[in-house]
PDB file of C-alpha atoms in Angstrom:
ATOM      1  CA  MET A   1      24.668   4.552  19.724  1.00 38.00           C
ATOM      2  CA  PRO A   2      25.698   3.351  16.246  1.00 44.00           C
ATOM      3  CA  HIS A   3      28.670   4.955  14.531  1.00 44.00           C
ATOM      4  CA  PRO A   4      27.593   7.806  12.201  1.00 46.00           C
ATOM      5  CA  GLY A   5      27.137   6.542   8.679  1.00 51.00           C
ATOM      6  CA  LYS A   6      26.947   2.904   9.730  1.00 57.00           C
ATOM      7  CA  PRO A   7      23.680   1.007  10.162  1.00 61.00           C
ATOM      8  CA  ALA A   8      22.698  -0.226  13.596  1.00 77.00           C
ATOM      9  CA  ARG A   9      22.627  -3.939  14.255  1.00 85.00           C
ATOM     10  CA  LEU A  10      19.738  -5.530  12.389  1.00 89.00           C
ATOM     11  CA  PRO A  11      17.472  -7.554  14.697  1.00 89.00           C
ATOM     12  CA  GLU A  12      16.958 -11.220  13.954  1.00 94.00           C
ATOM     13  CA  PRO A  13      13.835 -11.887  11.875  1.00 96.00           C
ATOM     14  CA  HIS A  14      10.856 -13.428  13.631  1.00 95.00           C
ATOM     15  CA  THR A  15      10.111 -15.712  10.672  1.00 96.00           C
ATOM     16  CA  ILE A  16      11.611 -16.425   7.261  1.00 96.00           C
ATOM     17  CA  LEU A  17       9.603 -17.944   4.423  1.00 96.00           C
ATOM     18  CA  HIS A  18      11.340 -19.258   1.322  1.00 92.00           C
ATOM     19  CA  THR A  19       9.678 -19.563  -2.068  1.00 88.00           C
ATOM     20  CA  ARG A  20      11.114 -20.889  -5.309  1.00 84.00           C
ATOM     21  CA  ARG A  21      11.753 -17.312  -6.429  1.00 88.00           C
ATOM     22  CA  GLY A  22      12.121 -15.170  -3.317  1.00 92.00           C
ATOM     23  CA  THR A  23      12.642 -14.943   0.421  1.00 96.00           C
ATOM     24  CA  LEU A  24      10.286 -13.164   2.804  1.00 97.00           C
ATOM     25  CA  ARG A  25      11.585 -11.953   6.166  1.00 98.00           C
ATOM     26  CA  PHE A  26       9.189 -10.914   8.919  1.00 98.00           C
ATOM     27  CA  TYR A  27      10.327  -8.742  11.832  1.00 97.00           C
ATOM     28  CA  LEU A  28       8.519  -8.164  15.120  1.00 95.00           C
ATOM     29  CA  GLY A  29       9.242  -4.737  16.564  1.00 94.00           C
ATOM     30  CA  ASP A  30       9.299  -0.997  15.995  1.00 93.00           C
ATOM     31  CA  CYS A  31       9.955  -0.242  12.343  1.00 95.00           C
ATOM     32  CA  LEU A  32      12.556   2.417  13.203  1.00 96.00           C
ATOM     33  CA  ASP A  33      14.705  -0.179  14.980  1.00 95.00           C
ATOM     34  CA  VAL A  34      14.651  -2.491  11.954  1.00 96.00           C
ATOM     35  CA  LEU A  35      15.090   0.282   9.380  1.00 97.00           C
ATOM     36  CA  ALA A  36      18.154   1.560  11.211  1.00 96.00           C
ATOM     37  CA  GLY A  37      19.852  -1.810  10.744  1.00 96.00           C
ATOM     38  CA  LEU A  38      19.468  -1.982   6.963  1.00 96.00           C
ATOM     39  CA  PRO A  39      22.116  -0.681   4.536  1.00 96.00           C
ATOM     40  CA  ALA A  40      21.491   2.472   2.520  1.00 97.00           C
ATOM     41  CA  ALA A  41      19.906   2.180  -0.933  1.00 98.00           C
ATOM     42  CA  ALA A  42      18.980  -1.475  -0.269  1.00 97.00           C
ATOM     43  CA  ILE A  43      15.227  -1.224  -0.965  1.00 98.00           C
ATOM     44  CA  SER A  44      13.680  -1.010  -4.430  1.00 98.00           C
ATOM     45  CA  VAL A  45      10.049  -0.389  -3.495  1.00 98.00           C
ATOM     46  CA  VAL A  46       8.054   0.218  -0.330  1.00 98.00           C
ATOM     47  CA  VAL A  47       4.286  -0.208  -0.180  1.00 98.00           C
ATOM     48  CA  THR A  48       2.753   0.669   3.152  1.00 97.00           C
ATOM     49  CA  SER A  49      -0.142   2.145   5.063  1.00 95.00           C
ATOM     50  CA  PRO A  50       0.900   3.664   8.404  1.00 92.00           C
ATOM     51  CA  PRO A  51      -1.471   4.501  11.251  1.00 86.00           C
ATOM     52  CA  TYR A  52      -3.494   7.568  10.231  1.00 76.00           C
ATOM     53  CA  ASN A  53      -3.797   9.067  13.730  1.00 74.00           C
ATOM     54  CA  LEU A  54      -7.580   9.088  13.455  1.00 69.00           C
ATOM     55  CA  GLY A  55      -8.337   7.276  16.696  1.00 61.00           C
ATOM     56  CA  VAL A  56      -8.461   3.808  15.143  1.00 65.00           C
ATOM     57  CA  ARG A  57      -8.492   1.019  17.745  1.00 61.00           C
ATOM     58  CA  TYR A  58      -5.335  -1.014  17.200  1.00 57.00           C
ATOM     59  CA  ARG A  59      -4.191  -3.720  19.589  1.00 53.00           C
ATOM     60  CA  SER A  60      -0.770  -2.284  20.479  1.00 60.00           C
ATOM     61  CA  TYR A  61      -0.652   1.268  19.139  1.00 57.00           C
ATOM     62  CA  ASP A  62      -2.205   4.513  20.361  1.00 67.00           C
ATOM     63  CA  ASP A  63      -3.700   6.108  17.245  1.00 60.00           C
ATOM     64  CA  SER A  64      -4.604   9.330  19.042  1.00 67.00           C
ATOM     65  CA  GLN A  65      -1.242  11.074  19.306  1.00 78.00           C
ATOM     66  CA  PRO A  66      -0.972  14.876  19.471  1.00 83.00           C
ATOM     67  CA  ARG A  67      -0.931  16.008  15.830  1.00 87.00           C
ATOM     68  CA  ALA A  68       2.479  17.671  16.033  1.00 91.00           C
ATOM     69  CA  HIS A  69       4.007  14.546  17.600  1.00 90.00           C
ATOM     70  CA  TYR A  70       2.431  12.285  14.984  1.00 91.00           C
ATOM     71  CA  LEU A  71       3.696  14.390  12.080  1.00 93.00           C
ATOM     72  CA  GLU A  72       7.169  14.587  13.598  1.00 95.00           C
ATOM     73  CA  TRP A  73       7.201  10.785  13.868  1.00 94.00           C
ATOM     74  CA  THR A  74       5.971  10.549  10.277  1.00 95.00           C
ATOM     75  CA  GLY A  75       8.896  12.634   9.103  1.00 97.00           C
ATOM     76  CA  VAL A  76      11.326  10.447  11.036  1.00 97.00           C
ATOM     77  CA  TRP A  77      10.211   7.140   9.531  1.00 97.00           C
ATOM     78  CA  ILE A  78       9.913   8.595   6.020  1.00 98.00           C
ATOM     79  CA  GLN A  79      13.435  10.002   6.323  1.00 98.00           C
ATOM     80  CA  ALA A  80      14.570   6.503   7.302  1.00 98.00           C
ATOM     81  CA  ILE A  81      12.850   5.084   4.224  1.00 98.00           C
ATOM     82  CA  GLY A  82      14.488   7.753   2.092  1.00 98.00           C
ATOM     83  CA  ARG A  83      17.912   6.536   3.237  1.00 98.00           C
ATOM     84  CA  LEU A  84      17.022   2.978   2.287  1.00 98.00           C
ATOM     85  CA  LEU A  85      15.496   3.609  -1.141  1.00 98.00           C
ATOM     86  CA  ALA A  86      17.564   2.925  -4.225  1.00 98.00           C
ATOM     87  CA  PRO A  87      18.089   5.996  -6.457  1.00 98.00           C
ATOM     88  CA  ASP A  88      15.278   4.756  -8.728  1.00 98.00           C
ATOM     89  CA  GLY A  89      13.177   3.410  -5.846  1.00 98.00           C
ATOM     90  CA  SER A  90       9.523   4.035  -4.999  1.00 98.00           C
ATOM     91  CA  LEU A  91       7.500   4.594  -1.847  1.00 98.00           C
ATOM     92  CA  PHE A  92       3.787   3.965  -2.347  1.00 98.00           C
ATOM     93  CA  LEU A  93       2.185   5.523   0.728  1.00 98.00           C
ATOM     94  CA  ASN A  94      -1.498   4.764   1.360  1.00 97.00           C
ATOM     95  CA  VAL A  95      -3.158   7.331   3.624  1.00 94.00           C
ATOM     96  CA  GLY A  96      -6.813   7.891   4.436  1.00 87.00           C
ATOM     97  CA  ALA A  97      -8.730  10.531   6.345  1.00 84.00           C
ATOM     98  CA  LYS A  98     -12.171  11.033   7.811  1.00 83.00           C
ATOM     99  CA  PRO A  99     -14.716  13.755   7.057  1.00 89.00           C
ATOM    100  CA  THR A 100     -14.233  15.490  10.399  1.00 88.00           C
ATOM    101  CA  ASP A 101     -10.449  15.456   9.956  1.00 87.00           C
ATOM    102  CA  PRO A 102      -9.910  15.898   6.202  1.00 90.00           C
ATOM    103  CA  TRP A 103      -6.353  17.260   6.289  1.00 92.00           C
ATOM    104  CA  THR A 104      -4.648  14.137   7.646  1.00 90.00           C
ATOM    105  CA  ALA A 105      -3.553  12.705   4.293  1.00 93.00           C
ATOM    106  CA  MET A 106      -2.333  16.092   3.048  1.00 95.00           C
ATOM    107  CA  GLU A 107      -0.343  16.698   6.215  1.00 94.00           C
ATOM    108  CA  VAL A 108       1.319  13.291   5.935  1.00 94.00           C
ATOM    109  CA  ALA A 109       2.263  14.102   2.333  1.00 96.00           C
ATOM    110  CA  GLN A 110       3.706  17.419   3.482  1.00 96.00           C
ATOM    111  CA  ALA A 111       5.759  15.617   6.138  1.00 96.00           C
ATOM    112  CA  ALA A 112       7.202  13.404   3.400  1.00 97.00           C
ATOM    113  CA  ARG A 113       7.902  16.386   1.152  1.00 96.00           C
ATOM    114  CA  ARG A 114      11.046  17.297   3.095  1.00 94.00           C
ATOM    115  CA  HIS A 115      12.629  13.949   2.282  1.00 97.00           C
ATOM    116  CA  LEU A 116      11.234  12.662  -1.025  1.00 98.00           C
ATOM    117  CA  GLN A 117       9.670  13.916  -4.245  1.00 98.00           C
ATOM    118  CA  LEU A 118       5.956  13.404  -4.907  1.00 98.00           C
ATOM    119  CA  GLN A 119       5.938  11.812  -8.369  1.00 98.00           C
ATOM    120  CA  ASN A 120       2.311  10.613  -8.642  1.00 98.00           C
ATOM    121  CA  THR A 121      -0.908  10.886  -6.663  1.00 98.00           C
ATOM    122  CA  ILE A 122      -3.152   7.844  -7.092  1.00 98.00           C
ATOM    123  CA  HIS A 123      -6.739   7.521  -5.881  1.00 97.00           C
ATOM    124  CA  TRP A 124      -7.717   4.124  -4.520  1.00 96.00           C
ATOM    125  CA  ILE A 125     -11.430   3.858  -5.311  1.00 96.00           C
ATOM    126  CA  LYS A 126     -13.215   1.414  -3.001  1.00 95.00           C
ATOM    127  CA  SER A 127     -16.724   1.947  -4.313  1.00 94.00           C
ATOM    128  CA  ILE A 128     -18.141   3.678  -7.366  1.00 94.00           C
ATOM    129  CA  ALA A 129     -21.518   4.305  -8.959  1.00 92.00           C
ATOM    130  CA  ILE A 130     -21.700   4.398 -12.767  1.00 90.00           C
ATOM    131  CA  ASP A 131     -24.720   5.635 -14.647  1.00 92.00           C
ATOM    132  CA  ARG A 132     -25.663   3.520 -17.639  1.00 88.00           C
ATOM    133  CA  ASP A 133     -25.628   6.399 -20.106  1.00 88.00           C
ATOM    134  CA  ALA A 134     -22.273   7.673 -18.839  1.00 85.00           C
ATOM    135  CA  ALA A 135     -20.667   4.251 -19.352  1.00 80.00           C
ATOM    136  CA  GLY A 136     -21.279   4.362 -23.095  1.00 78.00           C
ATOM    137  CA  THR A 137     -22.755   1.857 -25.516  1.00 74.00           C
ATOM    138  CA  ALA A 138     -19.613  -0.314 -25.710  1.00 70.00           C
ATOM    139  CA  VAL A 139     -20.066  -1.408 -22.091  1.00 77.00           C
ATOM    140  CA  ASN A 140     -23.643  -2.535 -22.759  1.00 81.00           C
ATOM    141  CA  LEU A 141     -24.972  -2.019 -19.241  1.00 86.00           C
ATOM    142  CA  ASP A 142     -28.589  -2.943 -18.622  1.00 88.00           C
ATOM    143  CA  ASP A 143     -28.913  -0.457 -15.769  1.00 92.00           C
ATOM    144  CA  ASP A 144     -26.968   1.905 -13.541  1.00 91.00           C
ATOM    145  CA  ILE A 145     -24.506   0.042 -11.324  1.00 91.00           C
ATOM    146  CA  ALA A 146     -22.903   0.611  -7.936  1.00 91.00           C
ATOM    147  CA  VAL A 147     -19.967  -1.657  -7.112  1.00 92.00           C
ATOM    148  CA  GLY A 148     -17.523  -1.993  -4.240  1.00 93.00           C
ATOM    149  CA  HIS A 149     -17.719  -1.568  -0.495  1.00 87.00           C
ATOM    150  CA  TYR A 150     -17.720   1.504   1.744  1.00 84.00           C
ATOM    151  CA  LYS A 151     -18.627   2.505   5.270  1.00 83.00           C
ATOM    152  CA  PRO A 152     -21.849   4.559   5.136  1.00 88.00           C
ATOM    153  CA  ILE A 153     -21.762   7.996   6.723  1.00 90.00           C
ATOM    154  CA  ASN A 154     -24.972   9.127   8.358  1.00 90.00           C
ATOM    155  CA  SER A 155     -24.558  12.875   8.293  1.00 91.00           C
ATOM    156  CA  PRO A 156     -26.277  15.867   6.682  1.00 93.00           C
ATOM    157  CA  ARG A 157     -22.815  17.417   6.108  1.00 95.00           C
ATOM    158  CA  PHE A 158     -20.677  14.736   4.480  1.00 95.00           C
ATOM    159  CA  VAL A 159     -20.881  12.392   1.521  1.00 93.00           C
ATOM    160  CA  ASN A 160     -19.826   8.754   1.840  1.00 93.00           C
ATOM    161  CA  ASP A 161     -16.053   8.364   1.781  1.00 91.00           C
ATOM    162  CA  CYS A 162     -15.269   5.946  -1.050  1.00 93.00           C
ATOM    163  CA  HIS A 163     -11.574   6.529  -1.706  1.00 93.00           C
ATOM    164  CA  GLU A 164      -8.113   6.863  -0.153  1.00 95.00           C
ATOM    165  CA  PHE A 165      -4.867   8.368  -1.391  1.00 96.00           C
ATOM    166  CA  ILE A 166      -1.798   6.479  -2.568  1.00 97.00           C
ATOM    167  CA  PHE A 167       1.079   8.947  -2.727  1.00 98.00           C
ATOM    168  CA  HIS A 168       3.939   7.772  -4.934  1.00 98.00           C
ATOM    169  CA  PHE A 169       7.192   9.240  -3.609  1.00 98.00           C
ATOM    170  CA  THR A 170      10.627   8.784  -5.172  1.00 98.00           C
ATOM    171  CA  PRO A 171      14.105  10.122  -4.359  1.00 98.00           C
ATOM    172  CA  GLU A 172      14.333  12.486  -7.332  1.00 97.00           C
ATOM    173  CA  GLY A 173      10.898  12.382  -8.988  1.00 98.00           C
ATOM    174  CA  ARG A 174      12.432  10.663 -12.018  1.00 98.00           C
ATOM    175  CA  THR A 175      11.821   6.955 -11.342  1.00 98.00           C
ATOM    176  CA  PRO A 176      10.753   5.142 -14.547  1.00 98.00           C
ATOM    177  CA  LEU A 177       7.567   3.106 -14.331  1.00 98.00           C
ATOM    178  CA  ASP A 178       6.151   0.115 -16.198  1.00 97.00           C
ATOM    179  CA  ARG A 179       2.917   1.970 -16.958  1.00 95.00           C
ATOM    180  CA  ARG A 180       1.254  -0.770 -19.013  1.00 94.00           C
ATOM    181  CA  ALA A 181       2.019  -3.531 -16.509  1.00 96.00           C
ATOM    182  CA  ILE A 182      -1.355  -2.758 -14.941  1.00 96.00           C
ATOM    183  CA  GLY A 183      -2.771  -1.306 -18.136  1.00 93.00           C
ATOM    184  CA  VAL A 184      -6.327  -1.595 -19.409  1.00 91.00           C
ATOM    185  CA  LYS A 185      -7.684  -2.415 -22.827  1.00 85.00           C
ATOM    186  CA  TYR A 186      -8.893   0.331 -25.127  1.00 76.00           C
ATOM    187  CA  GLN A 187     -12.675   0.586 -25.306  1.00 65.00           C
ATOM    188  CA  ASP A 188     -12.372   1.876 -28.881  1.00 58.00           C
ATOM    189  CA  ALA A 189     -10.138  -0.397 -30.961  1.00 59.00           C
ATOM    190  CA  SER A 190      -9.381   2.461 -33.363  1.00 54.00           C
ATOM    191  CA  ASN A 191      -7.220   4.033 -30.659  1.00 53.00           C
ATOM    192  CA  ILE A 192      -4.753   1.136 -30.843  1.00 50.00           C
ATOM    193  CA  ALA A 193      -3.390   2.356 -34.161  1.00 54.00           C
ATOM    194  CA  ARG A 194      -3.560   6.048 -33.200  1.00 53.00           C
ATOM    195  CA  TRP A 195      -1.210   5.874 -30.221  1.00 52.00           C
ATOM    196  CA  GLN A 196       2.379   4.654 -30.456  1.00 52.00           C
ATOM    197  CA  THR A 197       2.279   3.631 -26.790  1.00 53.00           C
ATOM    198  CA  SER A 198      -0.699   1.301 -27.245  1.00 48.00           C
ATOM    199  CA  GLY A 199       1.212  -1.930 -27.780  1.00 56.00           C
ATOM    200  CA  ASP A 200      -0.643  -5.127 -26.872  1.00 70.00           C
ATOM    201  CA  ASN A 201      -3.910  -3.160 -26.811  1.00 74.00           C
ATOM    202  CA  ARG A 202      -3.010  -1.697 -23.408  1.00 84.00           C
ATOM    203  CA  ARG A 203      -3.012   1.852 -22.160  1.00 89.00           C
ATOM    204  CA  CYS A 204      -1.893   3.272 -18.851  1.00 94.00           C
ATOM    205  CA  ARG A 205      -4.514   2.706 -16.161  1.00 95.00           C
ATOM    206  CA  GLY A 206      -4.041   6.243 -14.895  1.00 96.00           C
ATOM    207  CA  ASN A 207      -4.259   7.492 -11.334  1.00 97.00           C
ATOM    208  CA  THR A 208      -7.673   6.063 -10.360  1.00 97.00           C
ATOM    209  CA  TRP A 209      -7.612   2.417  -9.276  1.00 97.00           C
ATOM    210  CA  PHE A 210     -10.886   0.673  -8.489  1.00 96.00           C
ATOM    211  CA  ILE A 211      -9.934  -2.058  -6.032  1.00 95.00           C
ATOM    212  CA  PRO A 212     -12.828  -3.271  -3.873  1.00 93.00           C
ATOM    213  CA  TYR A 213     -12.494  -5.315  -0.723  1.00 88.00           C
ATOM    214  CA  ASP A 214     -13.337  -8.999  -0.909  1.00 80.00           C
ATOM    215  CA  THR A 215     -16.690  -9.809   0.638  1.00 64.00           C
ATOM    216  CA  ILE A 216     -16.250 -11.436   4.059  1.00 48.00           C
ATOM    217  CA  GLN A 217     -18.602 -13.180   6.470  1.00 49.00           C
ATOM    218  CA  SER A 218     -16.890 -12.234   9.745  1.00 45.00           C
ATOM    219  CA  ARG A 219     -14.604  -9.237  10.202  1.00 48.00           C
ATOM    220  CA  ASP A 220     -13.233 -10.586  13.499  1.00 51.00           C
ATOM    221  CA  LYS A 221     -12.176 -13.865  11.882  1.00 53.00           C
ATOM    222  CA  GLU A 222     -11.303 -12.832   8.331  1.00 47.00           C
ATOM    223  CA  ARG A 223     -10.054  -9.249   8.765  1.00 47.00           C
ATOM    224  CA  PRO A 224      -9.081  -8.815  12.443  1.00 46.00           C
ATOM    225  CA  HIS A 225      -7.368  -5.486  11.865  1.00 45.00           C
ATOM    226  CA  PRO A 226      -9.070  -2.076  11.739  1.00 46.00           C
ATOM    227  CA  ALA A 227      -7.180  -0.764   8.708  1.00 51.00           C
ATOM    228  CA  THR A 228      -6.249  -3.078   5.851  1.00 79.00           C
ATOM    229  CA  PHE A 229      -6.005  -2.961   2.084  1.00 88.00           C
ATOM    230  CA  PRO A 230      -6.577  -5.787  -0.433  1.00 94.00           C
ATOM    231  CA  PRO A 231      -3.474  -7.615  -1.771  1.00 95.00           C
ATOM    232  CA  ARG A 232      -4.307  -6.338  -5.247  1.00 96.00           C
ATOM    233  CA  LEU A 233      -3.352  -2.812  -4.180  1.00 97.00           C
ATOM    234  CA  PRO A 234       0.315  -3.613  -3.387  1.00 98.00           C
ATOM    235  CA  GLU A 235       0.367  -5.927  -6.414  1.00 98.00           C
ATOM    236  CA  TYR A 236      -0.540  -2.980  -8.637  1.00 98.00           C
ATOM    237  CA  CYS A 237       2.141  -0.870  -6.956  1.00 98.00           C
ATOM    238  CA  PHE A 238       4.820  -3.517  -7.448  1.00 98.00           C
ATOM    239  CA  ARG A 239       3.861  -4.052 -11.084  1.00 98.00           C
ATOM    240  CA  LEU A 240       3.723  -0.322 -11.782  1.00 98.00           C
ATOM    241  CA  HIS A 241       7.182   0.184 -10.309  1.00 98.00           C
ATOM    242  CA  GLY A 242       8.432  -2.611 -12.575  1.00 98.00           C
ATOM    243  CA  LEU A 243       8.892  -6.181 -11.338  1.00 98.00           C
ATOM    244  CA  SER A 244      12.190  -6.597 -13.172  1.00 97.00           C
ATOM    245  CA  ARG A 245      13.681  -3.756 -11.108  1.00 97.00           C
ATOM    246  CA  VAL A 246      12.508  -4.986  -7.704  1.00 98.00           C
ATOM    247  CA  GLN A 247      15.559  -6.313  -5.865  1.00 97.00           C
ATOM    248  CA  LEU A 248      13.952  -6.035  -2.420  1.00 98.00           C
ATOM    249  CA  ALA A 249      10.450  -4.892  -1.408  1.00 98.00           C
ATOM    250  CA  MET A 250       9.258  -3.755   2.004  1.00 98.00           C
ATOM    251  CA  ASP A 251       6.298  -2.841   4.175  1.00 98.00           C
ATOM    252  CA  PRO A 252       7.314  -1.279   7.539  1.00 97.00           C
ATOM    253  CA  PHE A 253       3.706  -1.321   8.828  1.00 96.00           C
ATOM    254  CA  LEU A 254       2.727  -4.826   7.807  1.00 97.00           C
ATOM    255  CA  GLY A 255      -0.606  -5.229   9.598  1.00 94.00           C
ATOM    256  CA  LEU A 256      -2.321  -8.368   8.329  1.00 94.00           C
ATOM    257  CA  GLY A 257       0.253  -8.803   5.580  1.00 96.00           C
ATOM    258  CA  SER A 258      -1.484  -7.920   2.320  1.00 96.00           C
ATOM    259  CA  THR A 259       1.820  -6.552   0.985  1.00 97.00           C
ATOM    260  CA  ALA A 260       3.591  -9.778   1.960  1.00 97.00           C
ATOM    261  CA  VAL A 261       0.914 -11.834   0.211  1.00 97.00           C
ATOM    262  CA  ALA A 262       1.347  -9.810  -2.985  1.00 97.00           C
ATOM    263  CA  ALA A 263       5.151 -10.059  -2.785  1.00 97.00           C
ATOM    264  CA  ALA A 264       4.976 -13.817  -2.200  1.00 96.00           C
ATOM    265  CA  GLU A 265       2.653 -14.387  -5.138  1.00 95.00           C
ATOM    266  CA  LEU A 266       4.920 -12.289  -7.391  1.00 96.00           C
ATOM    267  CA  GLY A 267       8.070 -14.073  -6.216  1.00 96.00           C
ATOM    268  CA  LEU A 268       9.748 -11.004  -4.698  1.00 97.00           C
ATOM    269  CA  ASP A 269      12.292 -10.795  -1.924  1.00 98.00           C
ATOM    270  CA  PHE A 270      10.506  -8.957   0.874  1.00 98.00           C
ATOM    271  CA  ILE A 271      10.856  -7.493   4.361  1.00 98.00           C
ATOM    272  CA  GLY A 272       7.783  -6.951   6.529  1.00 98.00           C
ATOM    273  CA  ILE A 273       7.800  -5.234   9.925  1.00 97.00           C
ATOM    274  CA  GLU A 274       4.984  -5.257  12.484  1.00 96.00           C
ATOM    275  CA  MET A 275       5.021  -4.215  16.145  1.00 92.00           C
ATOM    276  CA  ASP A 276       1.977  -6.270  17.204  1.00 93.00           C
ATOM    277  CA  GLU A 277       2.699  -9.971  17.613  1.00 93.00           C
ATOM    278  CA  HIS A 278      -0.926 -10.990  16.953  1.00 93.00           C
ATOM    279  CA  TYR A 279      -1.107  -9.052  13.680  1.00 93.00           C
ATOM    280  CA  LEU A 280       2.294 -10.411  12.629  1.00 96.00           C
ATOM    281  CA  ALA A 281       1.143 -13.977  13.236  1.00 95.00           C
ATOM    282  CA  GLU A 282      -1.941 -13.323  11.099  1.00 95.00           C
ATOM    283  CA  ALA A 283       0.245 -11.820   8.354  1.00 96.00           C
ATOM    284  CA  ILE A 284       2.588 -14.802   8.336  1.00 97.00           C
ATOM    285  CA  ASP A 285      -0.349 -17.216   8.291  1.00 95.00           C
ATOM    286  CA  ARG A 286      -1.981 -15.406   5.363  1.00 95.00           C
ATOM    287  CA  THR A 287       1.305 -15.451   3.449  1.00 96.00           C
ATOM    288  CA  ARG A 288       1.850 -19.138   4.134  1.00 95.00           C
ATOM    289  CA  LYS A 289      -1.648 -19.900   2.876  1.00 94.00           C
ATOM    290  CA  ALA A 290      -1.010 -17.857  -0.281  1.00 92.00           C
ATOM    291  CA  LEU A 291       2.107 -19.962  -0.855  1.00 91.00           C
ATOM    292  CA  GLY A 292       0.373 -23.246  -0.081  1.00 89.00           C
ATOM    293  CA  LEU A 293       2.549 -23.790   2.999  1.00 75.00           C
ATOM    294  CA  THR A 294      -0.216 -24.603   5.470  1.00 62.00           C
ATOM    295  CA  GLY A 295       0.560 -27.438   7.861  1.00 49.00           C
ATOM    296  CA  LEU A 296       4.321 -26.825   7.750  1.00 46.00           C
ATOM    297  CA  PRO A 297       6.292 -25.412  10.702  1.00 46.00           C
ATOM    298  CA  PHE A 298       7.469 -21.807  10.609  1.00 44.00           C
ATOM    299  CA  GLY A 299      10.923 -21.363   9.087  1.00 43.00           C
TER     300      GLY A 299
END
């Protein structure tokens, strides 16, 4: 057992990728083992999506744990993240639910509440329908539109589930953000002069992010993981936290590596942890392709 107050021995990384601006380290194993080996306050920002305990079919993980056990485990890994976060760090925690089990995301947030402060609640919108008249004349739509992707629900009780939560946790609830880094242009140019914070014709995007999945031809080949998010989602999180303040980024539940891809493209130092060797290999391959490193041996 490690000495109290000292980190355990950090396992050797499975793979290390070097870019001109950052280094990405990939670990194969249980995230708690890796987290225990890292020094306190070493991580600037964490973007992750843990198993939701909704019975999803993963390769190496049982996603049907007793609820009390799952929430206890959630508290343990979030407490470990809390030890690692810098005082002005951020944890962006993506959690979904299903209509027959709607409390999952809220219960995960409550498990985190004992260790971190909930600073923002963001809604990841996967699909949205916009009526032409509601969009306004400036948009100049020819007709109503429906954009994005969702899994249809055939039920007389539930509407289609087109969003997931991104809970933004911080150590003290006082972490400054670069709000216009993912800002949007003003629809009405007169607002630029009205608001002191509207520099560069940008306003804060707010807490609803429309980020659709890329269209794919084969899920087995192009998205061989039952629960993924697009790289743009962690990119937004990193940019919102503030790229200039990111010393080290992390995803302890790496999956297919969308967070690693975003970190690589932004030139960030990064740690990714995944317990399934097949998923980790896919994540590393995706990151290498994003960096243009195909055909080179693993480093």
